[in-house]
Short mmCIF file of C-alpha atoms in Angstrom, two decimals:
data_model
loop_
_atom_site.label_atom_id
_atom_site.label_comp_id
_atom_site.label_asym_id
_atom_site.label_seq_id
_atom_site.Cartn_x
_atom_site.Cartn_y
_atom_site.Cartn_z
CA MET A 205 112.96 69.20 114.03
CA ARG A 206 114.28 71.64 116.55
CA ASN A 207 111.88 70.28 119.32
CA ILE A 208 112.92 66.68 118.59
CA ILE A 209 116.62 67.40 118.92
CA VAL A 210 116.10 69.52 122.04
CA ASN A 211 113.99 66.88 123.74
CA LEU A 212 116.49 64.22 122.88
CA SER A 213 119.23 66.26 124.33
CA PHE A 214 117.30 66.74 127.60
CA THR A 215 116.72 63.02 127.95
CA VAL A 216 120.31 62.26 127.58
CA TYR A 217 120.98 64.74 130.39
CA LEU A 218 118.54 63.12 132.70
CA ARG A 219 120.06 59.57 132.14
CA LYS A 220 123.72 60.70 132.69
CA SER A 221 123.32 63.62 135.07
CA LYS A 222 125.90 62.05 137.49
CA HIS A 223 128.75 62.55 135.00
CA LYS A 224 130.94 65.44 135.99
CA ASN A 225 131.12 67.22 132.56
CA MET A 226 127.55 66.37 131.38
CA LYS A 227 126.24 69.95 131.84
CA LYS A 228 128.98 71.25 129.54
CA TYR A 229 128.27 68.61 126.92
CA LEU A 230 124.52 69.21 127.16
CA PHE A 231 124.94 72.96 126.58
CA SER A 232 127.17 72.34 123.62
CA LEU A 233 124.74 69.89 122.07
CA VAL A 234 121.70 72.01 122.46
CA PHE A 235 123.45 75.03 121.08
CA PHE A 236 124.62 73.03 118.07
CA ALA A 237 121.11 71.63 117.42
CA VAL A 238 119.39 74.90 117.65
CA SER A 239 121.96 76.44 115.30
CA ILE A 240 121.35 73.69 112.68
CA ALA A 241 117.55 74.15 113.05
CA ASN A 242 117.88 77.96 112.58
CA ALA A 243 120.05 77.51 109.55
CA GLN A 244 117.52 75.15 107.94
CA GLU A 245 114.58 77.31 108.64
CA LYS A 246 116.05 80.69 107.83
CA ASN A 247 114.94 82.51 104.76
CA LEU A 248 116.54 85.55 103.17
CA LYS A 249 115.09 88.74 104.68
CA ILE A 250 116.23 92.23 103.55
CA PHE A 251 115.53 95.40 105.49
CA LYS A 252 115.26 98.46 103.21
CA PHE A 253 115.10 102.23 103.43
CA GLN A 254 113.47 104.33 100.59
CA PRO A 255 115.36 107.63 100.10
CA PHE A 256 112.85 109.08 97.58
CA SER A 257 110.23 109.14 100.33
CA LEU A 258 112.01 112.03 101.99
CA ILE A 259 110.86 114.27 99.06
CA THR A 260 107.23 114.07 100.35
CA GLY A 261 108.32 114.47 104.00
CA SER A 262 108.00 110.75 104.77
CA MET A 263 110.31 108.03 106.05
CA ASN A 264 109.48 104.73 104.47
CA PHE A 265 110.97 101.34 105.36
CA ASN A 266 110.17 97.82 104.23
CA GLN A 267 111.24 94.26 104.59
CA GLU A 268 111.45 91.71 101.74
CA ILE A 269 111.00 88.05 102.80
CA PHE A 270 111.94 85.37 100.22
CA ASN A 271 110.83 81.84 99.91
CA LYS A 272 113.47 79.04 100.33
CA SER A 273 114.22 78.84 96.55
CA GLN A 274 114.32 82.70 96.26
CA THR A 275 112.03 82.83 93.26
CA ARG A 276 109.24 84.55 95.12
CA SER A 277 109.00 87.14 97.83
CA THR A 278 106.63 89.38 99.94
CA VAL A 279 107.45 92.93 100.75
CA PHE A 280 105.80 94.66 103.74
CA GLY A 281 106.27 98.50 104.05
CA ILE A 282 105.41 101.16 106.45
CA GLY A 283 106.01 104.88 106.50
CA LEU A 284 105.41 108.02 108.59
CA ARG A 285 104.94 111.54 107.23
CA TYR A 286 105.36 114.80 109.05
CA VAL A 287 105.77 118.23 107.31
CA ASN A 288 105.47 121.54 109.08
CA LYS A 289 105.96 124.65 106.93
CA ASP A 290 105.23 128.34 107.65
CA ASN A 291 105.58 131.67 105.88
CA GLU A 292 105.18 135.26 107.08
CA VAL A 293 102.84 137.81 105.41
CA TYR A 294 102.72 141.41 106.25
CA ASN A 295 100.26 144.32 106.37
CA TYR A 296 102.07 147.66 105.63
CA ASP A 297 100.53 151.01 106.57
CA ASN A 298 101.23 154.31 104.97
CA PHE A 299 103.98 154.96 107.53
CA GLY A 300 105.95 151.90 106.55
CA ASN A 301 105.02 149.99 109.68
CA SER A 302 104.13 146.26 109.19
CA THR A 303 102.01 143.76 110.95
CA PRO A 304 103.19 140.16 110.37
CA TYR A 305 100.98 137.10 110.16
CA THR A 306 102.20 133.50 110.09
CA GLN A 307 100.77 131.13 107.52
CA THR A 308 101.14 127.43 108.26
CA ASN A 309 100.88 124.18 106.34
CA LYS A 310 101.18 120.97 108.49
CA TRP A 311 100.97 117.39 107.13
CA GLN A 312 100.83 114.25 109.22
CA GLY A 313 100.18 110.79 107.88
CA ALA A 314 101.04 107.12 107.58
CA THR A 315 101.54 104.69 104.77
CA ALA A 316 101.30 100.82 104.62
CA SER A 317 101.96 98.63 101.68
CA VAL A 318 102.31 94.99 100.68
CA ASP A 319 103.79 93.69 97.39
CA ARG A 320 104.15 90.21 96.01
CA ARG A 321 107.21 89.69 93.73
CA PHE A 322 107.83 87.00 91.11
CA TYR A 323 111.52 86.75 90.12
CA VAL A 324 112.33 85.57 86.64
CA PRO A 325 113.92 83.13 87.02
CA GLY A 326 115.09 83.92 90.55
CA PHE A 327 117.10 86.02 92.88
CA PHE A 328 120.42 84.09 92.44
CA SER A 329 124.11 84.53 93.08
CA GLY A 330 126.89 84.75 90.50
CA ASP A 331 127.24 81.05 90.10
CA LYS A 332 123.91 81.21 88.18
CA TYR A 333 124.86 84.28 86.08
CA THR A 334 128.24 84.36 84.42
CA PHE A 335 128.24 88.10 83.78
CA ILE A 336 128.43 89.10 87.50
CA ASN A 337 130.70 88.33 90.40
CA GLU A 338 130.28 84.84 92.00
CA LYS A 339 129.37 86.32 95.35
CA ALA A 340 126.95 88.92 94.08
CA LYS A 341 123.22 88.40 93.69
CA PHE A 342 120.91 89.59 90.90
CA GLY A 343 117.27 89.28 90.03
CA VAL A 344 114.60 90.76 87.71
CA TYR A 345 111.02 90.67 88.97
CA LEU A 346 107.42 91.47 88.27
CA SER A 347 105.28 92.63 91.30
CA ALA A 348 101.73 93.32 92.18
CA GLY A 349 100.97 95.40 95.21
CA LEU A 350 98.59 97.49 97.29
CA LYS A 351 99.34 100.78 99.07
CA LEU A 352 97.25 102.44 101.76
CA GLU A 353 97.68 106.15 102.71
CA TYR A 354 96.09 108.29 105.30
CA ASN A 355 97.07 112.04 105.48
CA ILE A 356 95.83 115.05 107.46
CA ASN A 357 96.54 118.57 106.35
CA ASN A 358 96.05 121.42 108.84
CA TYR A 359 96.53 124.71 106.94
CA ASP A 360 96.22 128.42 107.59
CA ASN A 361 96.51 130.38 104.35
CA SER A 362 95.09 133.57 105.75
CA SER A 363 96.34 136.78 104.16
CA TYR A 364 95.90 140.46 104.04
CA ILE A 365 93.64 141.86 101.27
CA TYR A 366 93.31 145.52 100.07
CA ILE A 367 90.10 147.34 101.07
CA PRO A 368 89.48 150.39 98.77
CA ASP A 369 87.98 153.46 100.55
CA THR A 370 87.22 156.48 98.42
CA THR A 371 86.29 158.56 101.47
CA LYS A 372 89.78 158.45 102.92
CA LEU A 373 93.21 159.06 101.68
CA ASN A 374 94.73 156.23 103.53
CA SER A 375 94.39 152.64 102.24
CA THR A 376 93.29 149.93 104.54
CA TYR A 377 93.99 146.17 104.66
CA LYS A 378 91.91 143.36 106.17
CA LEU A 379 93.02 139.93 107.29
CA SER A 380 91.16 137.35 105.21
CA LYS A 381 90.86 134.11 107.15
CA ASN A 382 91.39 130.93 105.16
CA THR A 383 91.95 127.97 107.53
CA GLY A 384 90.87 124.34 107.69
CA LYS A 385 91.58 120.65 108.04
CA VAL A 386 91.55 118.11 105.36
CA SER A 387 91.94 114.34 105.53
CA TYR A 388 92.89 112.07 102.68
CA LEU A 389 92.35 108.28 102.63
CA GLY A 390 93.92 106.70 99.63
CA ILE A 391 94.25 103.18 98.20
CA MET A 392 96.50 102.40 95.22
CA PRO A 393 96.68 99.03 93.56
CA ASN A 394 99.78 98.82 91.36
CA MET A 395 101.92 96.68 89.17
CA ASN A 396 105.73 97.12 88.66
CA ILE A 397 108.82 95.77 86.87
CA GLY A 398 112.04 95.94 88.92
CA MET A 399 115.58 94.83 89.32
CA GLN A 400 117.59 94.04 92.48
CA PHE A 401 121.23 93.32 92.93
CA THR A 402 124.02 93.45 95.60
CA LEU A 403 126.86 95.92 95.72
CA PHE A 404 129.92 95.12 97.88
CA GLN A 405 128.23 91.83 98.65
CA ASN A 406 126.21 93.25 101.61
CA LEU A 407 124.45 96.23 100.14
CA TYR A 408 121.18 95.57 98.30
CA ILE A 409 120.01 97.97 95.45
CA ASP A 410 116.44 97.71 94.57
CA THR A 411 114.75 99.90 91.83
CA TYR A 412 111.41 99.48 90.07
CA ILE A 413 109.06 101.31 87.82
CA GLY A 414 105.39 100.81 86.97
CA GLY A 415 101.91 102.24 87.41
CA GLY A 416 98.72 102.10 89.50
CA ILE A 417 95.40 103.77 90.10
CA ARG A 418 94.95 105.86 93.16
CA PHE A 419 91.48 106.24 94.64
CA ILE A 420 91.00 108.94 97.36
CA SER A 421 88.44 109.82 99.84
CA LYS A 422 88.61 113.46 100.91
CA LYS A 423 87.03 115.00 104.02
CA ILE A 424 87.10 118.73 104.89
CA SER A 425 86.36 119.92 108.37
CA ASN A 426 86.94 123.18 110.43
CA GLU A 427 87.02 125.25 107.24
CA VAL A 428 86.88 129.01 107.56
CA ASN A 429 87.04 131.26 104.43
CA ASP A 430 85.72 134.74 104.70
CA GLY A 431 87.16 136.22 101.48
CA PRO A 432 89.76 135.80 98.72
CA ALA A 433 93.36 135.50 100.01
CA ASN A 434 94.95 137.84 97.52
CA GLY A 435 97.53 139.56 99.72
CA TYR A 436 101.26 139.48 99.38
CA ASN A 437 101.57 135.78 99.67
CA TYR A 438 98.80 133.34 98.79
CA TYR A 439 99.69 130.11 100.58
CA VAL A 440 102.48 127.86 101.84
CA ASN A 441 102.84 125.27 99.13
CA SER A 442 103.46 121.51 99.35
CA ASN A 443 104.05 120.71 95.64
CA ALA A 444 105.66 117.25 96.23
CA ILE A 445 102.77 116.00 98.35
CA GLU A 446 100.21 117.30 95.97
CA THR A 447 101.93 115.74 92.95
CA PHE A 448 102.89 112.37 94.35
CA VAL A 449 100.50 111.61 97.36
CA ILE A 450 97.05 113.16 97.07
CA LYS A 451 96.62 113.11 93.21
CA GLU A 452 93.81 110.90 92.20
CA GLY A 453 93.68 108.66 89.05
CA VAL A 454 96.17 106.69 87.05
CA GLN A 455 99.71 107.46 88.44
CA PRO A 456 103.29 106.45 87.66
CA ASN A 457 104.77 104.30 90.42
CA PHE A 458 108.53 104.10 90.81
CA GLY A 459 111.00 103.58 93.62
CA PHE A 460 114.51 103.05 94.79
CA SER A 461 115.72 101.51 98.05
CA LEU A 462 118.84 100.58 99.85
CA GLY A 463 118.86 97.41 101.94
CA LEU A 464 120.85 95.14 104.29
CA ASN A 465 120.45 91.53 105.21
CA PHE A 466 120.50 91.25 109.01
#
């Protein structure tokens, strides 16, 4: 439709190019035609940010694209993870002097996801629902999705261990090395039930809960472990990642996002 209107406008211009104001009229006509075509072809698109992803050191964004009737939508998501923690452990001698050692726990990764949503009956404005404002939108949906995750953990959990020596009065400590690199490739099919509505007409609130099954392929490389790390501090923990990202099996799946329609 857009190409037909633009070609027609250009033909009119060629035939009447001698008119003094034709260029001005042509510009106005083309602008008006393109505007109409864009308005006819434009579907609702919502760009969203997921605040809960920050708990696991990740920034996740997605975009929801609706069909024309706003009864179905597809959500594409992407996220980047970066966590870099450290902790100091010390070796104290009999004179109170200490030798520090820095433990590290570094995570890097990426996430990609796709979801297909089925709104029941649709994502409609207040003229369809009498219990909300006329300009607000509301919808309940069932979704099926797939999430892919790739994460790399470089860690150094080395610590000082006590070495007993019955021949000497002074106790001695040894630095026990415990370092390595672990990569995790995960795939998680999931199903969810959710609700989305607008606040202040322009802010989209999206929340869902469901479940999925996470399958993980784990690869360990560059591992060095020459003894138990039972010094003053064992390791730098990453509880949120271990609970929500690299845990295999049946998992709860929930989320919350804030969105805008650009």
